[in-house]
CSV table of C-alpha atoms in Angstrom, one decimal:
chain,number,residue,atom,x,y,z
N,238,MET,CA,112.9,39.6,140.5
N,239,LYS,CA,115.9,42.1,141.7
N,240,ALA,CA,119.5,41.6,141.9
N,241,LYS,CA,121.2,44.6,144.3
N,242,VAL,CA,125.3,44.5,143.6
N,243,TYR,CA,127.8,46.1,146.5
N,244,VAL,CA,131.2,47.1,144.7
N,245,ASN,CA,133.7,47.9,147.7
N,246,LEU,CA,137.3,48.8,147.1
N,247,LYS,CA,139.3,46.3,148.7
N,248,SER,CA,140.5,47.5,152.3
N,249,GLY,CA,144.3,48.8,151.9
N,250,VAL,CA,143.3,50.4,148.5
N,251,LEU,CA,143.4,54.2,148.9
N,252,ASP,CA,140.2,56.3,148.4
N,253,PRO,CA,140.7,59.6,148.7
N,254,GLN,CA,136.9,60.1,147.4
N,255,GLY,CA,136.4,58.5,150.3
N,256,LYS,CA,138.8,60.6,152.6
N,257,ALA,CA,137.9,64.0,151.2
N,258,ILE,CA,133.8,62.6,151.5
N,259,GLN,CA,134.6,62.9,155.4
N,260,HIS,CA,136.7,65.6,155.9
N,261,SER,CA,133.3,67.1,154.1
N,262,VAL,CA,131.4,65.5,156.6
N,263,GLU,CA,133.3,66.4,159.7
N,264,LEU,CA,134.0,70.4,158.8
N,265,LEU,CA,129.8,70.0,159.0
N,266,GLY,CA,130.3,69.0,162.3
N,267,PHE,CA,129.9,65.0,162.6
N,268,SER,CA,132.3,63.6,164.5
N,269,GLY,CA,133.2,60.5,165.5
N,270,ILE,CA,133.9,58.9,162.3
N,271,SER,CA,136.7,57.2,161.5
N,272,ASP,CA,136.9,56.1,157.8
N,273,ILE,CA,134.6,56.6,154.9
N,274,ARG,CA,135.1,54.4,151.7
N,275,GLN,CA,132.8,55.3,148.6
N,276,GLY,CA,131.5,52.5,147.1
N,277,LYS,CA,129.1,51.7,143.9
N,278,TYR,CA,125.6,50.0,144.0
N,279,PHE,CA,124.0,48.4,141.5
N,280,GLU,CA,120.1,47.4,141.2
N,281,ILE,CA,119.5,44.7,138.5
N,282,ALA,CA,116.1,43.9,137.5
N,283,LEU,CA,115.7,40.4,136.0
N,284,ASP,CA,113.1,39.4,134.3
N,285,GLY,CA,111.8,36.3,136.1
N,286,THR,CA,112.3,33.8,133.7
N,287,VAL,CA,115.0,31.9,135.9
N,288,ASP,CA,115.1,30.4,139.5
N,289,GLN,CA,116.8,32.3,142.1
N,290,GLN,CA,119.6,30.1,141.9
N,291,SER,CA,120.7,30.7,138.4
N,292,ALA,CA,120.1,34.5,138.5
N,293,ARG,CA,122.3,34.5,141.3
N,294,GLU,CA,124.9,32.8,139.4
N,295,SER,CA,124.6,34.7,136.2
N,296,VAL,CA,124.7,38.1,138.4
N,297,GLU,CA,127.8,37.1,140.1
N,298,LYS,CA,129.2,36.3,136.7
N,299,MET,CA,128.6,40.2,135.7
N,300,ALA,CA,129.7,41.7,138.9
N,301,ARG,CA,133.0,39.6,138.7
N,302,GLU,CA,133.6,40.0,135.4
N,303,VAL,CA,132.2,43.7,134.7
N,304,LEU,CA,130.7,45.8,137.7
N,305,SER,CA,133.9,44.8,139.6
N,306,ASN,CA,137.9,44.8,139.0
N,307,PRO,CA,138.9,42.0,141.3
N,308,ILE,CA,142.2,43.5,141.6
N,309,ILE,CA,141.1,46.8,143.5
N,310,GLU,CA,137.1,45.3,144.4
N,311,ASP,CA,135.3,43.4,146.3
N,312,TYR,CA,131.7,42.6,145.9
N,313,ARG,CA,128.1,41.4,146.7
N,314,VAL,CA,125.3,40.2,145.3
N,315,GLU,CA,121.8,40.0,146.9
N,316,ILE,CA,118.8,38.6,145.2
N,317,GLU,CA,115.2,39.6,145.7
N,318,ALA,CA,112.1,37.5,145.0
T,74,MET,CA,155.6,48.3,108.3
T,75,LYS,CA,151.7,49.9,109.1
T,76,PHE,CA,150.5,50.9,112.4
T,77,GLY,CA,147.2,51.4,113.5
T,78,VAL,CA,145.3,53.7,116.0
T,79,ILE,CA,142.7,52.5,117.7
T,80,VAL,CA,139.5,54.2,117.8
T,81,PHE,CA,137.1,54.0,121.0
T,82,PRO,CA,133.9,55.9,121.4
T,83,GLY,CA,135.6,58.4,123.6
T,84,SER,CA,139.0,58.6,122.4
T,85,ASN,CA,140.9,62.1,122.3
T,86,CYS,CA,144.4,61.5,121.5
T,87,ASP,CA,143.7,59.1,118.4
T,88,HIS,CA,144.4,61.9,116.3
T,89,ASP,CA,147.9,63.1,117.6
T,90,ALA,CA,148.9,59.4,117.6
T,91,TYR,CA,148.2,59.4,113.8
T,92,HIS,CA,150.2,62.6,113.1
T,93,VAL,CA,153.2,61.2,114.8
T,94,ILE,CA,153.5,58.5,112.7
T,95,SER,CA,152.8,59.6,109.7
T,96,LYS,CA,154.7,62.5,110.4
T,97,HIS,CA,157.6,61.6,112.2
T,98,VAL,CA,157.9,58.0,112.2
T,99,GLY,CA,157.2,58.9,108.6
T,100,GLN,CA,155.4,55.5,108.5
T,101,PRO,CA,151.6,54.4,106.8
T,102,VAL,CA,149.1,54.6,109.9
T,103,ASP,CA,145.1,53.6,109.9
T,104,PHE,CA,142.5,55.2,112.0
T,105,ILE,CA,141.0,51.3,113.1
T,106,TRP,CA,137.2,51.9,114.6
T,107,HIS,CA,136.9,49.8,117.7
T,108,ARG,CA,134.2,47.5,115.7
T,109,GLU,CA,136.5,46.0,113.4
T,110,THR,CA,137.8,43.0,114.1
T,111,ASP,CA,140.8,42.2,111.2
T,112,LEU,CA,144.1,43.6,111.9
T,113,SER,CA,146.0,41.2,110.3
T,114,THR,CA,147.8,43.9,108.2
T,115,TYR,CA,149.3,46.0,111.1
T,116,ASP,CA,152.4,45.5,112.8
T,117,ALA,CA,151.8,47.7,115.6
T,118,VAL,CA,148.7,49.7,116.9
T,119,ILE,CA,148.2,52.3,119.5
T,120,LEU,CA,145.5,52.7,122.4
T,121,PRO,CA,145.1,56.2,122.5
T,122,GLY,CA,144.1,58.3,125.4
T,123,GLY,CA,140.6,59.5,125.6
T,124,PHE,CA,138.0,58.9,128.1
T,125,SER,CA,136.6,55.8,125.9
T,126,TYR,CA,132.7,55.5,126.7
T,127,GLY,CA,133.6,58.3,128.9
T,128,ASP,CA,134.6,56.2,131.7
T,129,TYR,CA,131.8,55.1,132.6
T,130,LEU,CA,131.8,52.2,135.4
T,131,ARG,CA,135.5,52.8,135.7
T,132,ALA,CA,138.5,54.3,133.1
T,133,GLY,CA,139.1,51.3,130.4
T,134,ALA,CA,136.4,49.1,131.7
T,135,LEU,CA,133.8,49.1,128.7
T,136,ALA,CA,136.5,49.4,126.3
T,137,ARG,CA,137.6,46.0,126.9
T,138,PHE,CA,134.2,44.8,125.7
T,139,SER,CA,135.0,46.4,122.1
T,140,PRO,CA,134.8,43.7,119.6
T,141,VAL,CA,138.4,45.2,118.6
T,142,MET,CA,140.1,43.8,121.6
T,143,ASN,CA,139.5,40.3,121.2
T,144,SER,CA,141.7,40.6,118.5
T,145,VAL,CA,144.2,42.5,120.1
T,146,LYS,CA,145.0,39.8,122.6
T,147,LYS,CA,145.5,37.6,119.8
T,148,PHE,CA,147.7,40.2,118.1
T,149,ALA,CA,149.6,40.6,121.2
T,150,GLU,CA,149.6,37.3,122.0
T,151,SER,CA,151.2,36.7,118.3
T,152,GLY,CA,154.3,39.1,119.2
T,153,ARG,CA,153.1,41.9,117.4
T,154,PHE,CA,153.5,45.4,119.1
T,155,VAL,CA,150.5,47.1,121.2
T,156,LEU,CA,150.8,50.2,123.0
T,157,GLY,CA,148.6,51.6,125.3
T,158,ILE,CA,148.7,55.5,126.4
T,159,CYS,CA,147.0,57.0,129.2
T,160,ASN,CA,143.6,55.6,128.8
T,161,GLY,CA,144.8,52.8,126.4
T,162,PHE,CA,147.3,51.8,129.8
T,163,GLN,CA,144.1,51.4,131.7
T,164,ILE,CA,142.2,49.7,128.9
T,165,LEU,CA,144.9,47.2,129.0
T,166,CYS,CA,145.3,46.8,132.5
T,167,GLU,CA,141.4,46.3,132.6
T,168,ALA,CA,141.6,43.6,129.6
T,169,GLY,CA,144.0,41.6,131.4
T,170,LEU,CA,147.0,41.9,128.9
T,171,LEU,CA,148.9,44.1,131.4
T,172,PRO,CA,149.2,43.4,135.5
T,173,GLY,CA,147.6,45.7,138.0
T,174,ALA,CA,145.3,48.5,138.0
T,175,LEU,CA,144.6,52.2,137.6
T,176,ILE,CA,142.9,53.9,140.3
T,177,ARG,CA,142.2,57.7,141.7
T,178,ASN,CA,145.1,60.3,142.1
T,179,ARG,CA,146.2,60.6,145.4
T,180,ASP,CA,145.3,63.9,145.3
T,181,LEU,CA,141.9,63.8,143.8
T,182,HIS,CA,142.7,66.1,141.0
T,183,PHE,CA,143.0,65.5,136.8
T,184,ILE,CA,146.8,66.5,136.8
T,185,CYS,CA,147.8,68.0,133.1
T,186,GLU,CA,151.6,69.1,133.3
T,187,HIS,CA,155.0,68.3,132.1
T,188,ILE,CA,156.6,65.6,134.1
T,189,HIS,CA,159.5,63.6,133.8
T,190,VAL,CA,160.0,59.8,133.6
T,191,ARG,CA,163.3,58.0,133.7
T,192,VAL,CA,163.6,55.1,131.1
T,193,GLU,CA,164.5,52.0,133.7
T,194,THR,CA,165.5,49.2,131.5
T,195,SER,CA,166.3,49.6,127.5
T,196,ASP,CA,165.3,46.3,127.1
T,197,SER,CA,162.2,46.9,125.2
T,198,PRO,CA,160.7,47.8,122.0
T,199,TYR,CA,159.8,51.5,122.9
T,200,THR,CA,163.1,52.3,124.9
T,201,ASN,CA,165.7,50.1,122.8
T,202,GLU,CA,167.3,53.9,121.1
T,203,MET,CA,167.6,55.0,124.4
T,204,LYS,CA,170.7,54.3,127.2
T,205,THR,CA,168.3,52.8,130.9
T,206,GLY,CA,168.4,55.9,133.1
T,207,THR,CA,167.7,58.6,130.5
T,208,VAL,CA,165.3,61.1,131.7
T,209,LEU,CA,162.3,62.5,129.2
T,210,ARG,CA,160.2,65.4,129.7
T,211,ILE,CA,156.7,64.1,128.8
T,212,PRO,CA,153.3,65.5,129.5
T,213,ILE,CA,150.4,63.8,131.8
T,214,ALA,CA,147.2,64.5,131.7
T,215,HIS,CA,144.9,62.0,133.8
T,216,ALA,CA,142.6,61.7,137.1
T,217,GLU,CA,143.2,57.5,137.2
T,218,GLY,CA,146.8,57.3,137.0
T,219,ASN,CA,147.4,56.1,140.0
T,220,TYR,CA,149.3,52.4,139.3
T,221,ILE,CA,148.6,50.0,142.1
T,222,CYS,CA,149.2,46.1,142.0
T,223,ASP,CA,149.7,43.5,144.6
T,224,ASP,CA,153.1,42.4,146.2
T,225,ASN,CA,153.5,39.6,144.3
T,226,THR,CA,153.2,41.5,141.1
T,227,LEU,CA,155.2,44.2,142.2
T,228,ALA,CA,158.4,41.5,142.8
T,229,GLU,CA,157.2,39.8,139.4
T,230,LEU,CA,157.5,43.2,137.9
T,231,GLN,CA,160.9,44.4,139.5
T,232,ARG,CA,162.4,40.4,138.4
T,233,GLU,CA,161.4,40.5,135.2
T,234,ASP,CA,162.6,44.1,134.1
T,235,ARG,CA,159.7,44.8,133.2
T,236,ILE,CA,159.3,48.3,135.1
T,237,VAL,CA,160.0,50.8,131.7
T,238,PHE,CA,159.6,54.0,133.3
T,239,ARG,CA,159.1,55.8,136.5
T,240,TYR,CA,158.8,59.2,137.5
T,241,CYS,CA,161.6,61.0,138.6
T,242,GLU,CA,162.8,64.2,139.3
T,243,PRO,CA,164.9,66.2,136.7
T,244,ASP,CA,168.1,65.1,137.6
T,245,GLY,CA,166.6,61.1,137.2
T,246,SER,CA,166.6,61.0,141.2
T,247,ILE,CA,163.1,58.9,142.1
T,248,THR,CA,161.5,60.4,145.2
T,249,ASP,CA,157.7,60.5,146.6
T,250,ALA,CA,158.0,64.2,145.5
T,251,ALA,CA,158.2,63.5,141.7
T,252,ASN,CA,155.4,60.8,142.2
T,253,PRO,CA,152.3,62.9,140.6
T,254,ASN,CA,150.1,60.7,141.3
T,255,GLY,CA,150.9,58.1,144.1
T,256,SER,CA,151.7,55.0,142.0
T,257,ARG,CA,152.9,51.9,143.6
T,258,ASP,CA,157.1,52.2,143.0
T,259,ASN,CA,156.8,55.4,140.7
T,260,ILE,CA,155.4,53.4,137.8
T,261,ALA,CA,154.7,55.2,134.7
T,262,GLY,CA,154.8,52.5,133.0
T,263,ILE,CA,155.3,48.4,132.6
T,264,CYS,CA,156.1,45.8,129.6
T,265,SER,CA,154.5,42.8,129.4
T,266,ARG,CA,156.6,39.3,129.9
T,267,GLU,CA,156.9,39.0,126.2
T,268,ARG,CA,157.8,42.6,126.2
T,269,ASN,CA,155.9,43.4,123.2
T,270,VAL,CA,152.8,45.1,125.1
T,271,LEU,CA,153.6,48.4,126.5
T,272,GLY,CA,151.4,50.8,128.6
T,273,LEU,CA,152.4,54.3,130.6
T,274,MET,CA,150.0,57.1,131.8
T,275,PRO,CA,152.7,60.2,130.1
T,276,HIS,CA,151.8,61.2,126.5
T,277,PRO,CA,154.9,60.8,124.3
T,278,GLU,CA,152.6,61.6,121.4
T,279,ARG,CA,152.0,64.9,123.0
T,280,ALA,CA,155.9,65.5,122.8
T,281,CYS,CA,157.3,64.8,119.7
T,282,GLU,CA,157.6,68.8,118.7
T,283,ASP,CA,159.7,71.3,120.2
T,284,LEU,CA,156.8,73.6,119.4
T,285,LEU,CA,154.8,71.6,122.0
T,286,GLY,CA,157.4,71.9,124.9
T,287,SER,CA,159.2,68.9,124.3
T,288,SER,CA,160.0,66.5,121.5
T,289,ASP,CA,161.2,63.7,123.9
T,290,GLY,CA,158.5,61.7,123.0
T,291,ARG,CA,160.4,61.2,119.7
T,292,ASP,CA,162.8,58.3,121.2
T,293,ILE,CA,159.9,56.0,122.1
T,294,PHE,CA,158.3,56.0,118.7
T,295,ARG,CA,162.1,56.1,116.8
T,296,SER,CA,162.8,52.4,119.4
T,297,LEU,CA,159.4,51.1,118.3
T,298,ALA,CA,159.6,51.6,114.8
T,299,ALA,CA,163.2,50.5,114.8
T,300,THR,CA,162.3,47.0,116.7
T,301,VAL,CA,159.6,47.0,113.9
T,302,ALA,CA,161.9,47.6,111.0
T,303,ALA,CA,163.9,44.4,112.8
T,304,ALA,CA,160.8,42.1,113.1
T,305,VAL,CA,159.3,42.4,109.8
């Protein structure tokens, strides 16, 4: 079983790295981009001894308490069997 | 009176803080390794600057889980003094001992230069030897010093007079140009509701000797020492 956690800055939180990346991408000639936001992605391998529901609960807790800072970031958890 | 300087893997201003306490404050001071948990003999602890855990994940995020941090929380709850400088400020925010967060500087750069901060309140253990409005020239050295908080938190900080330092011009005026990193409301340092926990991005420990370009930082340590002396 594998968990995927996506962590992104909340909308409204300044992302100067995303802005710099957007600028570079536009210099390459890509147009029509209204915004780029940089985030983090975690893959967590689970040993399969827990069921999907409790796996989700523990990964949600992990995401909330460690992987993200709830003041500035949102997270999303996906569990793959 | 006894001070402690907490050493995380990656702290690099620990010796500066130790030097200032022993030489300029003239008080006993220990290094405290982050795996230690007994702070019972200390009156004040400093979380120094640096790059604890290499800034992995987020600045200060992993140091928060060091064994010593549970003791630092209890230490703060007991009313004793906790001073977080730069990475120490980031750790205190991640640990929830201070509100808000420190994100990437507005202009992305790592900034290392002397700036000016204004003492916004003399009603703190760290500024009570100074007058409100005093301008200090102190260096900053950070990439993630952009202080951010929600509207409610900002209003609370203002209402409770907990904004201790703000970035300012040399004459003390608060302008956007004097804000090096984009911090909300030019905030450079805040204290806890009980006022015994202070976090600030500038490095007063690097501004305690004229040879280093400024000795303005001494007044912060002098205030703390006077407060501790009165408390013990």
